[in-house]
mmCIF file of C-alpha atoms in Angstrom:
data_model
loop_
_atom_site.group_PDB
_atom_site.id
_atom_site.type_symbol
_atom_site.label_atom_id
_atom_site.label_comp_id
_atom_site.label_asym_id
_atom_site.label_seq_id
_atom_site.Cartn_x
_atom_site.Cartn_y
_atom_site.Cartn_z
ATOM 1 C CA MET A 1 -3.137 39.048 -144.002
ATOM 2 C CA PHE A 2 -1.397 41.139 -141.131
ATOM 3 C CA GLY A 3 -4.742 40.972 -139.357
ATOM 4 C CA TYR A 4 -4.859 37.723 -139.830
ATOM 5 C CA ILE A 5 -1.601 36.962 -138.538
ATOM 6 C CA VAL A 6 -2.130 39.062 -135.337
ATOM 7 C CA GLN A 7 -5.391 37.326 -134.796
ATOM 8 C CA ARG A 8 -3.648 33.870 -134.719
ATOM 9 C CA ILE A 9 -0.827 35.173 -132.594
ATOM 10 C CA LEU A 10 -3.820 36.916 -129.898
ATOM 11 C CA ALA A 11 -5.632 32.971 -130.204
ATOM 12 C CA ALA A 12 -2.643 31.457 -129.407
ATOM 13 C CA VAL A 13 -2.155 32.974 -126.184
ATOM 14 C CA PRO A 14 -5.511 31.584 -124.074
ATOM 15 C CA VAL A 15 -4.426 28.230 -125.604
ATOM 16 C CA MET A 16 -1.124 28.473 -124.398
ATOM 17 C CA GLY A 17 -2.566 29.470 -120.909
ATOM 18 C CA PHE A 18 -4.408 26.804 -120.653
ATOM 19 C CA VAL A 19 -1.149 24.204 -122.069
ATOM 20 C CA ALA A 20 0.759 25.699 -119.135
ATOM 21 C CA LEU A 21 -2.570 25.232 -116.623
ATOM 22 C CA PHE A 22 -2.964 21.535 -117.533
ATOM 23 C CA VAL A 23 1.224 20.798 -117.820
ATOM 24 C CA PHE A 24 0.981 22.617 -114.126
ATOM 25 C CA LEU A 25 -2.075 20.425 -112.308
ATOM 26 C CA MET A 26 -1.323 16.828 -113.758
ATOM 27 C CA LEU A 27 2.421 16.918 -112.493
ATOM 28 C CA ARG A 28 1.055 18.122 -109.431
ATOM 29 C CA LEU A 29 -1.320 15.655 -108.686
ATOM 30 C CA THR A 30 0.740 12.963 -109.889
ATOM 31 C CA PRO A 31 1.684 10.420 -106.903
ATOM 32 C CA GLY A 32 5.286 11.281 -105.538
ATOM 33 C CA ASP A 33 7.325 13.129 -103.851
ATOM 34 C CA PRO A 34 10.324 15.452 -105.299
ATOM 35 C CA ALA A 35 11.587 16.224 -102.012
ATOM 36 C CA ALA A 36 11.798 12.605 -101.563
ATOM 37 C CA ILE A 37 13.593 11.614 -104.751
ATOM 38 C CA ILE A 38 16.265 14.641 -104.349
ATOM 39 C CA ALA A 39 16.937 14.056 -100.709
ATOM 40 C CA GLY A 40 17.253 9.924 -101.389
ATOM 41 C CA ASP A 41 15.727 7.085 -99.050
ATOM 42 C CA THR A 42 17.707 7.947 -95.749
ATOM 43 C CA ALA A 43 16.236 11.755 -95.617
ATOM 44 C CA THR A 44 14.839 12.276 -92.491
ATOM 45 C CA PRO A 45 11.232 13.925 -91.989
ATOM 46 C CA GLU A 46 13.103 17.541 -92.107
ATOM 47 C CA GLN A 47 15.276 17.444 -94.198
ATOM 48 C CA LEU A 48 12.300 16.644 -96.718
ATOM 49 C CA GLN A 49 10.356 19.566 -94.823
ATOM 50 C CA ARG A 50 13.711 21.785 -95.807
ATOM 51 C CA ILE A 51 13.307 20.572 -99.359
ATOM 52 C CA ARG A 52 9.746 21.186 -99.874
ATOM 53 C CA GLU A 53 9.979 25.228 -98.224
ATOM 54 C CA ALA A 54 12.885 25.654 -100.669
ATOM 55 C CA LEU A 55 11.221 24.510 -103.833
ATOM 56 C CA GLY A 56 7.968 26.162 -102.731
ATOM 57 C CA LEU A 57 5.755 22.594 -102.701
ATOM 58 C CA ASN A 58 4.264 23.631 -99.513
ATOM 59 C CA ASP A 59 2.613 26.619 -100.691
ATOM 60 C CA PRO A 60 -0.989 25.726 -102.348
ATOM 61 C CA LEU A 61 -1.740 25.242 -105.915
ATOM 62 C CA HIS A 62 -2.921 28.700 -106.494
ATOM 63 C CA ILE A 63 0.437 30.400 -104.722
ATOM 64 C CA GLN A 64 2.072 28.063 -106.509
ATOM 65 C CA PHE A 65 1.050 28.636 -110.374
ATOM 66 C CA ILE A 66 0.843 32.732 -109.906
ATOM 67 C CA THR A 67 4.729 32.379 -109.265
ATOM 68 C CA TRP A 68 5.636 29.868 -111.757
ATOM 69 C CA ILE A 69 3.799 31.927 -114.208
ATOM 70 C CA GLY A 70 5.181 35.109 -113.108
ATOM 71 C CA ASN A 71 8.651 33.904 -113.537
ATOM 72 C CA LEU A 72 8.291 32.994 -116.706
ATOM 73 C CA PHE A 73 7.373 36.288 -117.897
ATOM 74 C CA GLN A 74 10.580 37.103 -116.553
ATOM 75 C CA GLY A 75 12.153 34.735 -118.809
ATOM 76 C CA ASP A 76 12.710 32.050 -116.181
ATOM 77 C CA PHE A 77 12.098 28.530 -116.006
ATOM 78 C CA GLY A 78 13.124 27.858 -113.273
ATOM 79 C CA THR A 79 15.809 25.493 -111.778
ATOM 80 C CA SER A 80 16.273 21.982 -112.130
ATOM 81 C CA VAL A 81 15.577 20.295 -109.223
ATOM 82 C CA ILE A 82 18.389 17.376 -110.148
ATOM 83 C CA SER A 83 20.984 19.350 -111.442
ATOM 84 C CA GLY A 84 20.716 22.744 -109.756
ATOM 85 C CA LYS A 85 21.389 24.226 -113.537
ATOM 86 C CA PRO A 86 18.897 26.510 -114.903
ATOM 87 C CA VAL A 87 16.465 25.109 -117.195
ATOM 88 C CA ILE A 88 17.121 27.368 -119.887
ATOM 89 C CA GLU A 89 20.546 26.160 -119.588
ATOM 90 C CA LEU A 90 19.799 22.163 -120.229
ATOM 91 C CA ILE A 91 17.045 23.178 -122.803
ATOM 92 C CA ALA A 92 19.549 24.878 -124.985
ATOM 93 C CA ALA A 93 22.482 22.173 -124.391
ATOM 94 C CA ARG A 94 19.673 19.604 -125.842
ATOM 95 C CA MET A 95 18.462 22.116 -128.670
ATOM 96 C CA GLU A 96 20.996 21.487 -131.252
ATOM 97 C CA PRO A 97 20.942 17.587 -131.543
ATOM 98 C CA THR A 98 16.948 17.837 -131.872
ATOM 99 C CA ILE A 99 17.101 20.297 -134.623
ATOM 100 C CA SER A 100 19.896 19.062 -136.027
ATOM 101 C CA LEU A 101 17.915 15.311 -136.568
ATOM 102 C CA ALA A 102 14.738 17.403 -137.460
ATOM 103 C CA LEU A 103 16.441 19.386 -139.964
ATOM 104 C CA THR A 104 18.125 16.465 -142.320
ATOM 105 C CA THR A 105 15.195 14.547 -141.734
ATOM 106 C CA ILE A 106 13.036 16.396 -143.289
ATOM 107 C CA ILE A 107 15.133 18.121 -146.200
ATOM 108 C CA LEU A 108 15.753 14.685 -146.909
ATOM 109 C CA SER A 109 12.416 13.062 -146.546
ATOM 110 C CA VAL A 110 10.791 16.196 -149.090
ATOM 111 C CA LEU A 111 13.530 15.527 -151.600
ATOM 112 C CA ILE A 112 12.740 11.980 -152.336
ATOM 113 C CA ALA A 113 8.940 12.100 -150.886
ATOM 114 C CA VAL A 114 7.802 13.985 -153.175
ATOM 115 C CA PRO A 115 8.882 12.995 -156.454
ATOM 116 C CA LEU A 116 8.144 9.421 -155.684
ATOM 117 C CA GLY A 117 5.123 10.647 -154.589
ATOM 118 C CA VAL A 118 4.209 12.681 -158.057
ATOM 119 C CA ILE A 119 5.761 10.048 -159.931
ATOM 120 C CA ALA A 120 2.935 7.222 -158.754
ATOM 121 C CA ALA A 121 0.846 9.193 -159.602
ATOM 122 C CA TRP A 122 1.821 9.604 -163.126
ATOM 123 C CA LYS A 123 2.231 5.955 -163.619
ATOM 124 C CA HIS A 124 -0.766 5.827 -161.301
ATOM 125 C CA GLY A 125 -1.384 1.420 -161.098
ATOM 126 C CA THR A 126 1.485 0.641 -162.841
ATOM 127 C CA LEU A 127 4.612 -1.393 -160.680
ATOM 128 C CA ILE A 128 6.206 1.929 -159.846
ATOM 129 C CA ASP A 129 3.149 3.231 -158.331
ATOM 130 C CA ARG A 130 2.739 -0.243 -156.144
ATOM 131 C CA PHE A 131 6.702 -0.608 -155.279
ATOM 132 C CA VAL A 132 6.180 3.730 -153.859
ATOM 133 C CA MET A 133 2.833 1.943 -152.002
ATOM 134 C CA LEU A 134 4.716 -0.857 -150.952
ATOM 135 C CA ILE A 135 7.261 1.599 -149.013
ATOM 136 C CA SER A 136 4.335 3.305 -147.538
ATOM 137 C CA VAL A 137 2.791 0.635 -146.222
ATOM 138 C CA LEU A 138 6.529 -0.778 -144.947
ATOM 139 C CA GLY A 139 7.308 2.802 -143.576
ATOM 140 C CA PHE A 140 3.970 3.071 -141.342
ATOM 141 C CA SER A 141 4.096 -0.457 -140.493
ATOM 142 C CA VAL A 142 7.532 -1.161 -138.922
ATOM 143 C CA PRO A 143 8.212 0.557 -135.354
ATOM 144 C CA VAL A 144 11.156 3.608 -135.720
ATOM 145 C CA PHE A 145 13.017 1.362 -132.933
ATOM 146 C CA VAL A 146 12.960 -1.971 -134.935
ATOM 147 C CA ILE A 147 13.990 0.260 -138.228
ATOM 148 C CA GLY A 148 16.658 1.656 -135.944
ATOM 149 C CA TYR A 149 18.316 -1.362 -134.120
ATOM 150 C CA LEU A 150 18.094 -2.889 -137.850
ATOM 151 C CA MET A 151 20.298 -0.073 -139.182
ATOM 152 C CA ILE A 152 22.185 -0.171 -136.237
ATOM 153 C CA SER A 153 23.092 -4.371 -137.116
ATOM 154 C CA LEU A 154 23.592 -3.605 -140.732
ATOM 155 C CA PHE A 155 25.377 -0.228 -141.123
ATOM 156 C CA SER A 156 27.320 -0.461 -137.841
ATOM 157 C CA MET A 157 27.974 -3.393 -136.935
ATOM 158 C CA GLN A 158 28.415 -5.821 -139.851
ATOM 159 C CA LEU A 159 29.073 -3.275 -142.231
ATOM 160 C CA ASN A 160 31.215 -0.939 -139.827
ATOM 161 C CA TRP A 161 30.002 2.111 -142.223
ATOM 162 C CA PHE A 162 28.386 4.129 -139.216
ATOM 163 C CA PRO A 163 29.128 4.734 -135.295
ATOM 164 C CA VAL A 164 26.758 2.921 -133.053
ATOM 165 C CA GLN A 165 25.012 5.924 -131.362
ATOM 166 C CA GLY A 166 26.454 9.412 -129.897
ATOM 167 C CA PHE A 167 26.426 12.992 -131.723
ATOM 168 C CA ARG A 168 29.123 15.799 -132.776
ATOM 169 C CA PRO A 169 28.027 18.813 -133.270
ATOM 170 C CA ILE A 170 28.552 20.573 -136.776
ATOM 171 C CA GLY A 171 31.521 23.315 -135.306
ATOM 172 C CA ASP A 172 33.642 19.786 -134.659
ATOM 173 C CA GLY A 173 33.088 19.585 -138.621
ATOM 174 C CA LEU A 174 30.609 18.728 -141.307
ATOM 175 C CA GLY A 175 32.071 15.202 -141.890
ATOM 176 C CA GLN A 176 31.933 14.347 -138.327
ATOM 177 C CA PHE A 177 28.566 15.992 -138.143
ATOM 178 C CA LEU A 178 26.930 13.831 -141.018
ATOM 179 C CA HIS A 179 29.220 10.509 -140.197
ATOM 180 C CA ARG A 180 27.150 10.715 -136.735
ATOM 181 C CA ILE A 181 23.611 11.521 -137.587
ATOM 182 C CA ALA A 182 23.037 9.961 -140.873
ATOM 183 C CA LEU A 183 21.673 6.158 -138.975
ATOM 184 C CA PRO A 184 19.237 8.297 -137.092
ATOM 185 C CA THR A 185 17.806 10.331 -139.950
ATOM 186 C CA PHE A 186 17.632 7.537 -142.517
ATOM 187 C CA THR A 187 15.659 5.401 -139.606
ATOM 188 C CA LEU A 188 13.126 8.878 -139.703
ATOM 189 C CA THR A 189 13.470 9.783 -142.935
ATOM 190 C CA LEU A 190 11.861 6.278 -143.575
ATOM 191 C CA LEU A 191 8.664 7.020 -141.875
ATOM 192 C CA TYR A 192 7.997 10.512 -143.230
ATOM 193 C CA ILE A 193 8.945 9.461 -146.932
ATOM 194 C CA ALA A 194 5.776 7.086 -146.285
ATOM 195 C CA LEU A 195 3.751 9.620 -145.653
ATOM 196 C CA ILE A 196 4.860 12.599 -147.272
ATOM 197 C CA ALA A 197 5.034 10.491 -150.963
ATOM 198 C CA ARG A 198 1.339 8.926 -149.903
ATOM 199 C CA ILE A 199 -0.177 12.424 -149.040
ATOM 200 C CA THR A 200 1.768 13.786 -152.383
ATOM 201 C CA ARG A 201 0.519 10.872 -154.315
ATOM 202 C CA THR A 202 -3.193 11.362 -153.512
ATOM 203 C CA SER A 203 -3.718 14.979 -154.366
ATOM 204 C CA MET A 204 -1.223 14.444 -157.277
ATOM 205 C CA LEU A 205 -4.317 11.972 -157.885
ATOM 206 C CA GLU A 206 -7.020 14.163 -157.546
ATOM 207 C CA ILE A 207 -5.776 17.376 -159.461
ATOM 208 C CA LEU A 208 -4.631 15.606 -162.827
ATOM 209 C CA GLY A 209 -8.009 14.582 -164.050
ATOM 210 C CA ASP A 210 -8.935 18.647 -163.640
ATOM 211 C CA ASP A 211 -9.586 20.457 -167.001
ATOM 212 C CA TYR A 212 -6.875 23.068 -166.552
ATOM 213 C CA ILE A 213 -4.054 19.689 -167.087
ATOM 214 C CA ARG A 214 -5.489 18.790 -169.897
ATOM 215 C CA THR A 215 -5.480 22.040 -171.262
ATOM 216 C CA ALA A 216 -1.775 22.216 -170.325
ATOM 217 C CA ARG A 217 -1.219 19.067 -172.000
ATOM 218 C CA ALA A 218 -3.072 19.831 -175.083
ATOM 219 C CA LYS A 219 -0.851 23.151 -175.278
ATOM 220 C CA GLY A 220 1.582 20.576 -175.755
ATOM 221 C CA LEU A 221 3.947 21.568 -172.903
ATOM 222 C CA PRO A 222 6.164 18.807 -171.655
ATOM 223 C CA GLU A 223 5.009 16.294 -169.250
ATOM 224 C CA ARG A 224 7.909 17.539 -166.700
ATOM 225 C CA LEU A 225 6.212 21.211 -166.580
ATOM 226 C CA VAL A 226 2.354 20.126 -166.589
ATOM 227 C CA LEU A 227 3.220 17.499 -163.365
ATOM 228 C CA MET A 228 5.870 20.234 -161.350
ATOM 229 C CA ARG A 229 4.024 23.672 -162.197
ATOM 230 C CA HIS A 230 0.592 23.082 -162.655
ATOM 231 C CA ALA A 231 0.335 19.940 -160.946
ATOM 232 C CA LEU A 232 1.929 19.578 -158.360
ATOM 233 C CA ARG A 233 1.583 23.573 -157.348
ATOM 234 C CA ASN A 234 -1.896 23.265 -156.699
ATOM 235 C CA CYS A 235 -1.709 20.706 -154.850
ATOM 236 C CA SER A 236 0.781 21.833 -152.230
ATOM 237 C CA VAL A 237 -1.338 23.029 -149.617
ATOM 238 C CA PRO A 238 -1.858 19.397 -147.534
ATOM 239 C CA ILE A 239 1.637 18.691 -148.450
ATOM 240 C CA ILE A 240 3.264 21.715 -147.145
ATOM 241 C CA THR A 241 0.661 21.051 -144.054
ATOM 242 C CA VAL A 242 1.934 17.389 -143.496
ATOM 243 C CA ILE A 243 5.757 18.497 -143.742
ATOM 244 C CA GLY A 244 5.111 21.361 -141.319
ATOM 245 C CA ILE A 245 3.750 18.714 -138.848
ATOM 246 C CA GLY A 246 6.285 16.262 -139.209
ATOM 247 C CA PHE A 247 9.036 18.937 -138.313
ATOM 248 C CA ALA A 248 7.215 20.255 -135.542
ATOM 249 C CA LEU A 249 6.880 16.385 -134.193
ATOM 250 C CA ILE A 250 10.277 16.005 -134.535
ATOM 251 C CA ILE A 251 11.526 19.114 -133.295
ATOM 252 C CA SER A 252 9.248 18.301 -130.522
ATOM 253 C CA GLY A 253 11.668 15.514 -129.466
ATOM 254 C CA VAL A 254 11.454 11.559 -130.851
ATOM 255 C CA VAL A 255 12.334 10.098 -127.493
ATOM 256 C CA VAL A 256 12.167 6.836 -129.569
ATOM 257 C CA THR A 257 14.928 7.443 -131.692
ATOM 258 C CA GLU A 258 16.974 9.370 -129.868
ATOM 259 C CA SER A 259 17.560 6.352 -126.897
ATOM 260 C CA VAL A 260 17.976 4.266 -129.503
ATOM 261 C CA PHE A 261 20.916 6.196 -130.990
ATOM 262 C CA ASN A 262 21.688 8.119 -127.612
ATOM 263 C CA LEU A 263 20.918 11.561 -128.897
ATOM 264 C CA PRO A 264 21.628 14.146 -126.505
ATOM 265 C CA GLY A 265 18.370 15.374 -127.692
ATOM 266 C CA LEU A 266 15.184 17.067 -125.916
ATOM 267 C CA GLY A 267 13.463 13.383 -126.516
ATOM 268 C CA ARG A 268 15.847 12.556 -123.613
ATOM 269 C CA LEU A 269 16.121 14.981 -121.535
ATOM 270 C CA THR A 270 11.800 15.192 -121.095
ATOM 271 C CA VAL A 271 12.342 11.006 -120.364
ATOM 272 C CA ASP A 272 15.246 12.112 -117.946
ATOM 273 C CA ALA A 273 13.099 14.674 -116.203
ATOM 274 C CA VAL A 274 10.351 12.451 -116.072
ATOM 275 C CA LEU A 275 11.531 9.299 -114.432
ATOM 276 C CA ALA A 276 13.137 12.111 -111.911
ATOM 277 C CA ARG A 277 10.143 13.736 -110.978
ATOM 278 C CA ASP A 278 11.955 17.048 -112.148
ATOM 279 C CA TYR A 279 8.732 19.163 -112.599
ATOM 280 C CA PRO A 280 10.446 22.732 -113.901
ATOM 281 C CA VAL A 281 12.217 21.054 -117.023
ATOM 282 C CA ILE A 282 9.082 18.573 -117.759
ATOM 283 C CA GLN A 283 7.010 22.237 -118.426
ATOM 284 C CA ALA A 284 9.551 23.760 -119.760
ATOM 285 C CA VAL A 285 10.065 21.202 -122.463
ATOM 286 C CA ILE A 286 6.462 20.580 -122.761
ATOM 287 C CA LEU A 287 5.446 24.115 -122.929
ATOM 288 C CA LEU A 288 8.671 24.943 -126.332
ATOM 289 C CA ALA A 289 6.955 21.786 -127.790
ATOM 290 C CA SER A 290 3.388 23.517 -128.153
ATOM 291 C CA LEU A 291 4.837 26.888 -128.345
ATOM 292 C CA ILE A 292 6.492 24.698 -131.692
ATOM 293 C CA TYR A 293 3.233 23.717 -132.747
ATOM 294 C CA VAL A 294 1.478 27.038 -133.013
ATOM 295 C CA VAL A 295 4.339 28.740 -134.858
ATOM 296 C CA ILE A 296 4.686 25.843 -137.250
ATOM 297 C CA ASN A 297 0.833 26.263 -138.038
ATOM 298 C CA LEU A 298 0.922 29.922 -138.449
ATOM 299 C CA LEU A 299 4.145 29.523 -140.663
ATOM 300 C CA ILE A 300 1.902 26.675 -142.864
ATOM 301 C CA ASP A 301 -0.945 29.168 -142.615
ATOM 302 C CA ILE A 302 1.186 32.304 -144.570
ATOM 303 C CA ALA A 303 2.630 29.082 -146.508
ATOM 304 C CA TYR A 304 -0.789 28.541 -147.948
ATOM 305 C CA VAL A 305 -0.961 31.828 -149.485
ATOM 306 C CA LEU A 306 2.333 32.041 -151.339
ATOM 307 C CA LEU A 307 1.650 28.358 -152.799
ATOM 308 C CA ASP A 308 -1.432 29.017 -154.114
ATOM 309 C CA PRO A 309 -2.738 32.490 -154.950
ATOM 310 C CA ARG A 310 -6.545 31.400 -154.464
ATOM 311 C CA ILE A 311 -6.446 31.551 -150.702
ATOM 312 C CA ARG A 312 -6.902 35.116 -149.610
ATOM 313 C CA TYR A 313 -6.858 35.476 -145.572
ATOM 314 C CA SER A 314 -9.459 38.500 -144.539
#
């Protein structure tokens, strides 16, 4: 296992290198001049030249890339060309809303979706099964921003139960935190409930017809133990995969949800940086998202062994 983990970490190095090169070239070769954006429309050619020299934009591309990579190895992600603040500080300030939204969404989705999927597979072909599939279809079909605006219209504007937008850190009190994060969490939860419940149902249906399930039932075990201890554990690999990927997707920045509910997360930071062509911020956020995917995939592979003893890595 340890050797496999080391191999996966080493394999991630060229992947991250390719991502870094791709992001660097993509941003540098697209039309637009960040110096002109910083200086404004009334800037003189001399002012633009000074800004380009300060940012290193006049250097050849390979020199810019080598300088940037060297700074990364020193823990320097650069300075925002718009705000003038270190990029690492901007990202750190935006992490809490995104992580909070990701954790609350995944926890609520798993607590609801996994039992729904198990029940749907157990009651296959019944009204309960059709109801769960209807929820899945609606969750996949309706865009997230539509669900978000419907939530705001019903629970904020008509019932006045929740605020329309904004975020409160958990340090301000658990009640205030949950009150602000509830609507965006419910909005994303509908999507992930649909995904996780559908995968759980499909995986359970493949398992419930196996011989060891019939043997467990023949022994007189309660149906709850048959479903949860024998069936669910043996079909947990695809379920944990979906949960892990879903968590990585959310924490990488759900732009639409953060925009609808005005959450100051990584998604909003990315949008603002793209519109302003803030190269250092865009590069750092994309690299962070890539690193999150690599780490999540590694944790998923490790979880396979813990959940299914039949899986072994050489």
